[in-house]
Amino acid sequence: MDTQAKIYVAGHRGLVGSALVRALQSQGYGNLLLRTRDQVDLLNQVAVADFFAAEKPDYVFLAAAKVGGVQANNTYRAEFLYENLMIAANVIHSAYQHDVSKLLFLGSSCIYPKLCPQPIREQDLLTGFLEPTNEPYAIAKIAGLKLCENYHRQYGVNFIAAMPTNLYGINDNFDLANSHVLPALMRKFHEAKQRGESTVTVWGTGTPLREFMYVDDLADGLIFLMRHYDHTADFINIGTGEEVSIQDLALLLKELVGFQGDLVFDGSKPDGTPRKLMDVSRLHQLGWQAKTDLRTGIAETYRWFQQQHRDA
Ligand code: GFB
């Protein structure tokens, strides 16, 4: 990927897309193609086709998606299915029609069966039932990776797909109802500390295990894959290979935010899948691994979060 190549980052204002823009710019890629939803609506087939015809990008990072935590996935089921299917189909098809040299599609670790053997290997896809709370999102993401696989098989295009684990970092969504656990708890602890409250509510039982990756590591890994991983009909996991229980995550956040009170677990909220740890041996064999540990990544994110609050 030449530093002058025209690189379209779809979803450049989101958690992943904005990290990609930071990483690409810091690595000397100066010809980035960025469009807001108002400028190019990725749900609109004609708008996407016209955009690709006019701009003819060389490389595409497909990081645009409708995303959210366990409750958002379970509430906006139709939107998660429809919007993610449309984004994947419109962008991947247009990339094929307009001779994009290489495309990288972003999926999710929730594509794998709910009770998958751990750590989860790429070949475990479609070997069991999905977690019901995020089945619509997972189906759309499976469709996206299958589009990459089958456009490659039929047309020979170099479209690859990466399946990231749970992510966090700068520009995350901190909405209390719809966000993922890490930003939600960071905000809850921060606000409880400011208001002098004695408890913070953690959803579910606290026993589920999750793997968390700092989004700037992910961005570096995605650029690595774009440069070094060509299509072999296989998508690839991207994660840290380390897991933590939701209870231990909450305790770490409590400590780093400096909240003195107690945790209360709300069993009326869903736990989601019991365990979700990626097997990242294929990625490690290629020569890349994540470098930011959870404590450091959370501290960085919390610094940014506090700065945003001060500015607001
Ligand atoms: O991050 P999260 O919403 O997504 O929840 P998933 C992870 C775990 O944290 C669940 C618990 O067991 C939640 O019950 N949790 C505790 C909380 N307190 C909170 C809270 O305040 N907010 C949230 N959101 N959770 C998502 C999928 O699953 O993972 C998506 O729904 C996507 O499709 C994403 O794949 C990576 O890890 O359960």
CSV table of C-alpha atoms and ligand atoms in Angstrom, one decimal:
chain,number,residue,atom,x,y,z
A,1,MET,CA,0.0,0.0,0.0
A,2,ASP,CA,1.8,3.1,-1.3
A,3,THR,CA,1.7,6.1,0.9
A,4,GLN,CA,0.1,8.1,-2.0
A,5,ALA,CA,-2.6,5.4,-2.5
A,6,LYS,CA,-6.2,6.6,-2.3
A,7,ILE,CA,-7.6,5.0,0.8
A,8,TYR,CA,-11.3,5.2,1.7
A,9,VAL,CA,-12.0,4.7,5.4
A,10,ALA,CA,-15.8,4.0,5.6
A,11,GLY,CA,-17.0,5.0,9.1
A,12,HIS,CA,-14.2,7.4,9.8
A,13,ARG,CA,-15.9,9.1,12.7
A,14,GLY,CA,-16.6,5.9,14.7
A,15,LEU,CA,-14.4,4.2,17.3
A,16,VAL,CA,-12.5,2.0,14.7
A,17,GLY,CA,-12.6,4.4,11.7
A,18,SER,CA,-11.2,7.3,13.7
A,19,ALA,CA,-8.4,5.2,15.1
A,20,LEU,CA,-7.6,4.0,11.6
A,21,VAL,CA,-7.4,7.6,10.4
A,22,ARG,CA,-5.0,8.5,13.3
A,23,ALA,CA,-2.8,5.4,12.5
A,24,LEU,CA,-2.8,5.9,8.7
A,25,GLN,CA,-1.8,9.5,9.1
A,26,SER,CA,0.9,8.8,11.6
A,27,GLN,CA,2.3,6.1,9.2
A,28,GLY,CA,2.5,8.6,6.4
A,29,TYR,CA,-0.6,7.8,4.4
A,30,GLY,CA,-1.7,11.2,3.1
A,31,ASN,CA,-4.4,10.5,0.5
A,32,LEU,CA,-7.4,9.5,2.7
A,33,LEU,CA,-10.9,9.6,1.3
A,34,LEU,CA,-13.4,10.4,4.1
A,35,ARG,CA,-17.2,11.0,3.9
A,36,THR,CA,-19.8,11.6,6.5
A,37,ARG,CA,-23.2,9.9,6.4
A,38,ASP,CA,-24.8,13.1,5.0
A,39,GLN,CA,-22.3,13.1,2.2
A,40,VAL,CA,-22.6,9.4,1.2
A,41,ASP,CA,-25.4,7.3,2.8
A,42,LEU,CA,-24.0,3.8,2.8
A,43,LEU,CA,-27.5,2.4,3.1
A,44,ASN,CA,-28.3,3.9,-0.3
A,45,GLN,CA,-27.1,1.7,-3.2
A,46,VAL,CA,-27.1,4.4,-5.8
A,47,ALA,CA,-25.3,6.9,-3.6
A,48,VAL,CA,-22.5,4.3,-2.9
A,49,ALA,CA,-22.2,3.3,-6.5
A,50,ASP,CA,-22.0,7.0,-7.6
A,51,PHE,CA,-19.4,7.7,-4.9
A,52,PHE,CA,-17.2,4.8,-6.0
A,53,ALA,CA,-17.6,5.7,-9.7
A,54,ALA,CA,-16.5,9.3,-9.0
A,55,GLU,CA,-13.7,8.6,-6.6
A,56,LYS,CA,-12.3,5.2,-7.5
A,57,PRO,CA,-10.5,4.4,-4.3
A,58,ASP,CA,-7.5,2.1,-4.4
A,59,TYR,CA,-8.0,0.6,-0.9
A,60,VAL,CA,-11.1,0.4,1.4
A,61,PHE,CA,-11.3,-0.1,5.1
A,62,LEU,CA,-14.9,-1.0,5.7
A,63,ALA,CA,-15.3,0.1,9.4
A,64,ALA,CA,-18.8,1.6,9.0
A,65,ALA,CA,-21.4,-0.3,10.9
A,66,LYS,CA,-24.4,0.1,13.3
A,67,VAL,CA,-22.9,-1.1,16.6
A,68,GLY,CA,-23.8,-1.2,20.3
A,69,GLY,CA,-23.7,-3.3,23.4
A,70,VAL,CA,-25.7,-6.3,24.5
A,71,GLN,CA,-28.9,-4.2,25.2
A,72,ALA,CA,-28.7,-2.2,22.0
A,73,ASN,CA,-28.2,-5.4,19.9
A,74,ASN,CA,-31.2,-6.9,21.6
A,75,THR,CA,-33.5,-3.8,21.3
A,76,TYR,CA,-32.8,-2.6,17.7
A,77,ARG,CA,-32.7,-6.0,16.2
A,78,ALA,CA,-34.2,-5.1,12.8
A,79,GLU,CA,-31.9,-2.1,12.4
A,80,PHE,CA,-28.8,-4.0,13.3
A,81,LEU,CA,-29.6,-6.6,10.7
A,82,TYR,CA,-30.8,-4.3,8.0
A,83,GLU,CA,-28.3,-1.6,8.2
A,84,ASN,CA,-25.2,-3.8,8.5
A,85,LEU,CA,-26.4,-6.0,5.6
A,86,MET,CA,-26.9,-3.0,3.4
A,87,ILE,CA,-23.6,-1.4,4.3
A,88,ALA,CA,-21.7,-4.6,3.6
A,89,ALA,CA,-23.5,-5.4,0.3
A,90,ASN,CA,-23.4,-1.9,-1.1
A,91,VAL,CA,-19.8,-1.2,-0.3
A,92,ILE,CA,-18.4,-4.6,-1.2
A,93,HIS,CA,-20.3,-4.8,-4.5
A,94,SER,CA,-19.2,-1.2,-5.5
A,95,ALA,CA,-15.6,-2.0,-4.6
A,96,TYR,CA,-15.8,-5.0,-6.9
A,97,GLN,CA,-17.4,-3.0,-9.7
A,98,HIS,CA,-14.9,-0.2,-9.5
A,99,ASP,CA,-11.7,-2.3,-9.3
A,100,VAL,CA,-10.6,-1.6,-5.7
A,101,SER,CA,-7.2,-3.2,-5.3
A,102,LYS,CA,-7.9,-4.4,-1.8
A,103,LEU,CA,-10.7,-4.2,0.7
A,104,LEU,CA,-10.7,-5.0,4.4
A,105,PHE,CA,-14.1,-5.8,6.0
A,106,LEU,CA,-14.5,-5.5,9.8
A,107,GLY,CA,-16.7,-8.2,11.5
A,108,SER,CA,-16.9,-9.1,15.2
A,109,SER,CA,-16.2,-11.9,17.6
A,110,CYS,CA,-20.0,-12.4,18.0
A,111,ILE,CA,-20.2,-14.2,14.7
A,112,TYR,CA,-19.1,-17.4,16.5
A,113,PRO,CA,-21.4,-19.9,18.2
A,114,LYS,CA,-22.6,-18.9,21.7
A,115,LEU,CA,-21.1,-22.1,23.3
A,116,CYS,CA,-18.0,-22.2,21.1
A,117,PRO,CA,-14.9,-24.1,22.3
A,118,GLN,CA,-12.4,-21.6,23.7
A,119,PRO,CA,-10.2,-20.0,22.5
A,120,ILE,CA,-12.3,-19.4,19.3
A,121,ARG,CA,-10.6,-20.5,16.1
A,122,GLU,CA,-11.5,-19.1,12.7
A,123,GLN,CA,-12.7,-22.6,11.6
A,124,ASP,CA,-15.4,-22.6,14.4
A,125,LEU,CA,-17.6,-20.4,12.3
A,126,LEU,CA,-21.1,-21.8,11.7
A,127,THR,CA,-20.6,-24.8,14.0
A,128,GLY,CA,-23.4,-24.0,16.4
A,129,PHE,CA,-26.2,-21.6,17.4
A,130,LEU,CA,-25.5,-18.0,17.9
A,131,GLU,CA,-26.0,-15.9,21.1
A,132,PRO,CA,-29.7,-14.8,20.8
A,133,THR,CA,-29.2,-11.2,22.0
A,134,ASN,CA,-26.9,-10.4,19.0
A,135,GLU,CA,-28.0,-12.9,16.4
A,136,PRO,CA,-29.1,-10.2,13.9
A,137,TYR,CA,-25.8,-8.3,14.1
A,138,ALA,CA,-23.9,-11.6,13.9
A,139,ILE,CA,-25.8,-12.7,10.8
A,140,ALA,CA,-25.1,-9.4,9.0
A,141,LYS,CA,-21.4,-9.7,9.9
A,142,ILE,CA,-21.3,-13.3,8.7
A,143,ALA,CA,-22.9,-12.1,5.4
A,144,GLY,CA,-20.2,-9.5,5.1
A,145,LEU,CA,-17.3,-11.9,5.5
A,146,LYS,CA,-19.1,-14.3,3.1
A,147,LEU,CA,-19.4,-11.6,0.5
A,148,CYS,CA,-15.6,-11.1,0.8
A,149,GLU,CA,-15.0,-14.8,0.5
A,150,ASN,CA,-17.3,-15.4,-2.4
A,151,TYR,CA,-16.4,-12.3,-4.4
A,152,HIS,CA,-12.8,-13.5,-4.1
A,153,ARG,CA,-13.8,-17.1,-5.2
A,154,GLN,CA,-15.9,-16.0,-8.2
A,155,TYR,CA,-14.0,-12.8,-9.3
A,156,GLY,CA,-10.6,-13.2,-7.8
A,157,VAL,CA,-10.7,-9.9,-5.9
A,158,ASN,CA,-8.4,-9.3,-2.9
A,159,PHE,CA,-11.1,-8.6,-0.3
A,160,ILE,CA,-10.1,-9.7,3.2
A,161,ALA,CA,-12.1,-9.8,6.5
A,162,ALA,CA,-10.9,-9.4,10.1
A,163,MET,CA,-12.9,-10.3,13.2
A,164,PRO,CA,-12.0,-8.1,16.1
A,165,THR,CA,-12.7,-8.9,19.7
A,166,ASN,CA,-14.4,-6.4,22.0
A,167,LEU,CA,-12.9,-3.0,21.5
A,168,TYR,CA,-12.6,0.2,23.5
A,169,GLY,CA,-10.7,3.5,23.4
A,170,ILE,CA,-10.9,7.1,22.2
A,171,ASN,CA,-14.2,8.1,20.4
A,172,ASP,CA,-16.1,5.2,22.0
A,173,ASN,CA,-19.8,5.6,22.6
A,174,PHE,CA,-20.5,6.4,26.3
A,175,ASP,CA,-24.3,6.2,26.2
A,176,LEU,CA,-25.5,4.4,29.2
A,177,ALA,CA,-28.2,2.3,27.5
A,178,ASN,CA,-26.6,1.5,24.2
A,179,SER,CA,-22.9,1.4,24.7
A,180,HIS,CA,-20.6,-1.6,25.4
A,181,VAL,CA,-19.6,-2.5,29.0
A,182,LEU,CA,-16.2,-0.7,29.3
A,183,PRO,CA,-17.3,2.8,28.3
A,184,ALA,CA,-20.6,2.4,30.2
A,185,LEU,CA,-18.9,1.4,33.4
A,186,MET,CA,-16.2,4.1,33.0
A,187,ARG,CA,-18.9,6.7,32.8
A,188,LYS,CA,-20.9,5.2,35.6
A,189,PHE,CA,-17.9,5.2,38.0
A,190,HIS,CA,-16.9,8.7,36.9
A,191,GLU,CA,-20.4,10.2,37.5
A,192,ALA,CA,-20.9,8.3,40.8
A,193,LYS,CA,-17.6,9.6,42.1
A,194,GLN,CA,-18.5,13.2,41.1
A,195,ARG,CA,-21.9,12.9,42.7
A,196,GLY,CA,-20.6,11.2,45.8
A,197,GLU,CA,-22.8,8.1,45.3
A,198,SER,CA,-22.2,4.9,47.3
A,199,THR,CA,-22.9,2.3,44.6
A,200,VAL,CA,-22.6,1.6,40.9
A,201,THR,CA,-24.8,-0.9,39.1
A,202,VAL,CA,-23.1,-3.6,36.9
A,203,TRP,CA,-25.4,-5.4,34.5
A,204,GLY,CA,-25.8,-9.2,34.7
A,205,THR,CA,-23.9,-11.5,37.1
A,206,GLY,CA,-20.4,-10.2,36.5
A,207,THR,CA,-19.2,-13.8,35.6
A,208,PRO,CA,-19.0,-13.6,31.7
A,209,LEU,CA,-15.5,-13.5,30.4
A,210,ARG,CA,-14.5,-11.0,27.7
A,211,GLU,CA,-11.4,-10.0,25.8
A,212,PHE,CA,-10.8,-6.3,25.3
A,213,MET,CA,-8.5,-4.7,22.8
A,214,TYR,CA,-7.4,-1.1,22.7
A,215,VAL,CA,-8.6,0.4,19.4
A,216,ASP,CA,-5.3,2.0,18.5
A,217,ASP,CA,-3.7,-1.5,18.6
A,218,LEU,CA,-6.5,-2.7,16.4
A,219,ALA,CA,-5.9,0.1,13.8
A,220,ASP,CA,-2.2,-0.8,13.7
A,221,GLY,CA,-3.2,-4.5,13.2
A,222,LEU,CA,-5.6,-3.6,10.4
A,223,ILE,CA,-3.0,-1.7,8.5
A,224,PHE,CA,-0.6,-4.6,9.0
A,225,LEU,CA,-3.2,-7.0,7.5
A,226,MET,CA,-3.9,-4.6,4.6
A,227,ARG,CA,-0.2,-4.6,3.8
A,228,HIS,CA,0.7,-8.2,4.5
A,229,TYR,CA,-2.4,-10.5,4.4
A,230,ASP,CA,-3.8,-11.4,1.0
A,231,HIS,CA,-7.0,-13.3,0.4
A,232,THR,CA,-6.8,-17.0,0.9
A,233,ALA,CA,-10.6,-17.4,1.3
A,234,ASP,CA,-10.0,-17.2,5.1
A,235,PHE,CA,-10.9,-14.3,7.4
A,236,ILE,CA,-8.7,-13.7,10.4
A,237,ASN,CA,-9.3,-13.1,14.2
A,238,ILE,CA,-7.8,-10.1,15.8
A,239,GLY,CA,-7.5,-9.8,19.5
A,240,THR,CA,-5.2,-9.9,22.5
A,241,GLY,CA,-5.6,-13.5,23.5
A,242,GLU,CA,-6.3,-12.4,27.1
A,243,GLU,CA,-9.6,-12.4,29.0
A,244,VAL,CA,-11.1,-10.9,32.1
A,245,SER,CA,-14.4,-11.4,34.0
A,246,ILE,CA,-16.8,-8.5,33.9
A,247,GLN,CA,-16.5,-8.3,37.7
A,248,ASP,CA,-12.7,-7.9,37.5
A,249,LEU,CA,-13.1,-5.4,34.7
A,250,ALA,CA,-15.5,-3.4,36.9
A,251,LEU,CA,-13.0,-3.5,39.8
A,252,LEU,CA,-10.2,-2.3,37.5
A,253,LEU,CA,-12.3,0.5,36.2
A,254,LYS,CA,-13.4,1.4,39.8
A,255,GLU,CA,-9.7,1.6,40.8
A,256,LEU,CA,-8.5,3.6,37.8
A,257,VAL,CA,-11.4,6.1,38.0
A,258,GLY,CA,-11.0,6.4,41.8
A,259,PHE,CA,-14.5,5.5,42.9
A,260,GLN,CA,-14.7,4.5,46.6
A,261,GLY,CA,-18.1,2.8,46.7
A,262,ASP,CA,-19.5,-0.7,46.0
A,263,LEU,CA,-20.6,-2.7,43.0
A,264,VAL,CA,-24.2,-3.9,42.8
A,265,PHE,CA,-25.1,-6.6,40.2
A,266,ASP,CA,-28.4,-6.3,38.3
A,267,GLY,CA,-29.5,-9.8,37.4
A,268,SER,CA,-32.4,-8.5,35.3
A,269,LYS,CA,-30.0,-7.4,32.6
A,270,PRO,CA,-28.6,-10.0,30.1
A,271,ASP,CA,-25.2,-11.5,30.5
A,272,GLY,CA,-24.9,-12.3,26.8
A,273,THR,CA,-22.5,-15.0,25.7
A,274,PRO,CA,-20.7,-16.6,28.7
A,275,ARG,CA,-17.2,-16.5,27.3
A,276,LYS,CA,-15.6,-15.0,24.1
A,277,LEU,CA,-11.8,-15.4,23.8
A,278,MET,CA,-10.2,-15.3,20.3
A,279,ASP,CA,-7.6,-17.7,19.2
A,280,VAL,CA,-5.1,-15.3,17.7
A,281,SER,CA,-2.4,-17.8,16.7
A,282,ARG,CA,-2.9,-17.2,13.0
A,283,LEU,CA,-2.3,-13.5,13.5
A,284,HIS,CA,0.7,-14.1,15.7
A,285,GLN,CA,2.2,-16.4,13.0
A,286,LEU,CA,2.0,-13.6,10.5
A,287,GLY,CA,4.1,-11.5,12.9
A,288,TRP,CA,1.8,-9.1,14.5
A,289,GLN,CA,0.5,-8.8,18.1
A,290,ALA,CA,-1.3,-6.3,20.3
A,291,LYS,CA,0.9,-4.2,22.6
A,292,THR,CA,-1.3,-2.2,24.9
A,293,ASP,CA,-2.3,-4.0,28.2
A,294,LEU,CA,-5.8,-3.4,29.6
A,295,ARG,CA,-4.7,-1.1,32.5
A,296,THR,CA,-2.7,1.2,30.1
A,297,GLY,CA,-5.5,1.3,27.5
A,298,ILE,CA,-8.1,2.1,30.1
A,299,ALA,CA,-5.9,4.8,31.6
A,300,GLU,CA,-5.4,6.4,28.2
A,301,THR,CA,-9.1,6.2,27.4
A,302,TYR,CA,-10.0,7.7,30.8
A,303,ARG,CA,-7.6,10.7,30.2
A,304,TRP,CA,-9.4,11.3,26.9
A,305,PHE,CA,-12.8,10.9,28.5
A,306,GLN,CA,-12.0,13.5,31.2
A,307,GLN,CA,-10.7,15.9,28.7
A,308,GLN,CA,-13.9,15.7,26.7
A,309,HIS,CA,-15.9,16.3,29.8
A,310,ARG,CA,-13.8,19.4,30.7
A,311,ASP,CA,-14.1,20.7,27.1
A,312,ALA,CA,-17.9,20.1,27.2
B,1,GFB,O1,-20.1,-4.9,26.2
B,1,GFB,P1,-21.4,-5.7,26.1
B,1,GFB,O2,-22.6,-4.8,26.0
B,1,GFB,O3,-21.3,-6.7,24.9
B,1,GFB,O4,-21.5,-6.5,27.5
B,1,GFB,P2,-21.1,-8.2,24.6
B,1,GFB,C1,-20.5,-7.4,28.0
B,1,GFB,C2,-20.9,-7.9,29.3
B,1,GFB,O5,-20.8,-6.8,30.3
B,1,GFB,C3,-22.3,-8.5,29.4
B,1,GFB,C4,-22.0,-6.8,31.1
B,1,GFB,O6,-22.3,-9.6,30.3
B,1,GFB,C5,-23.1,-7.3,30.2
B,1,GFB,O7,-24.2,-7.8,30.9
B,1,GFB,N1,-22.2,-5.4,31.6
B,1,GFB,C6,-22.1,-5.1,32.9
B,1,GFB,C7,-22.6,-4.3,30.9
B,1,GFB,N2,-22.5,-3.8,33.0
B,1,GFB,C8,-22.8,-3.3,31.8
B,1,GFB,C9,-23.2,-2.0,31.3
B,1,GFB,O8,-23.3,-1.0,32.1
B,1,GFB,N3,-23.3,-1.9,30.0
B,1,GFB,C10,-23.1,-2.9,29.1
B,1,GFB,N4,-23.3,-2.7,27.8
B,1,GFB,N5,-22.8,-4.2,29.6
B,1,GFB,C11,-21.5,-7.4,22.2
B,1,GFB,C12,-22.4,-7.7,21.1
B,1,GFB,O9,-21.7,-8.3,23.2
B,1,GFB,O10,-20.2,-7.4,21.8
B,1,GFB,C13,-22.1,-7.0,19.9
B,1,GFB,O11,-23.8,-7.5,21.6
B,1,GFB,C14,-20.7,-7.0,19.6
B,1,GFB,O12,-22.8,-7.7,18.9
B,1,GFB,C15,-19.8,-6.7,20.8
B,1,GFB,O13,-20.3,-8.2,19.0
B,1,GFB,C16,-18.3,-6.8,20.5
B,1,GFB,O14,-19.7,-8.5,24.6
B,1,GFB,O15,-22.0,-9.1,25.5
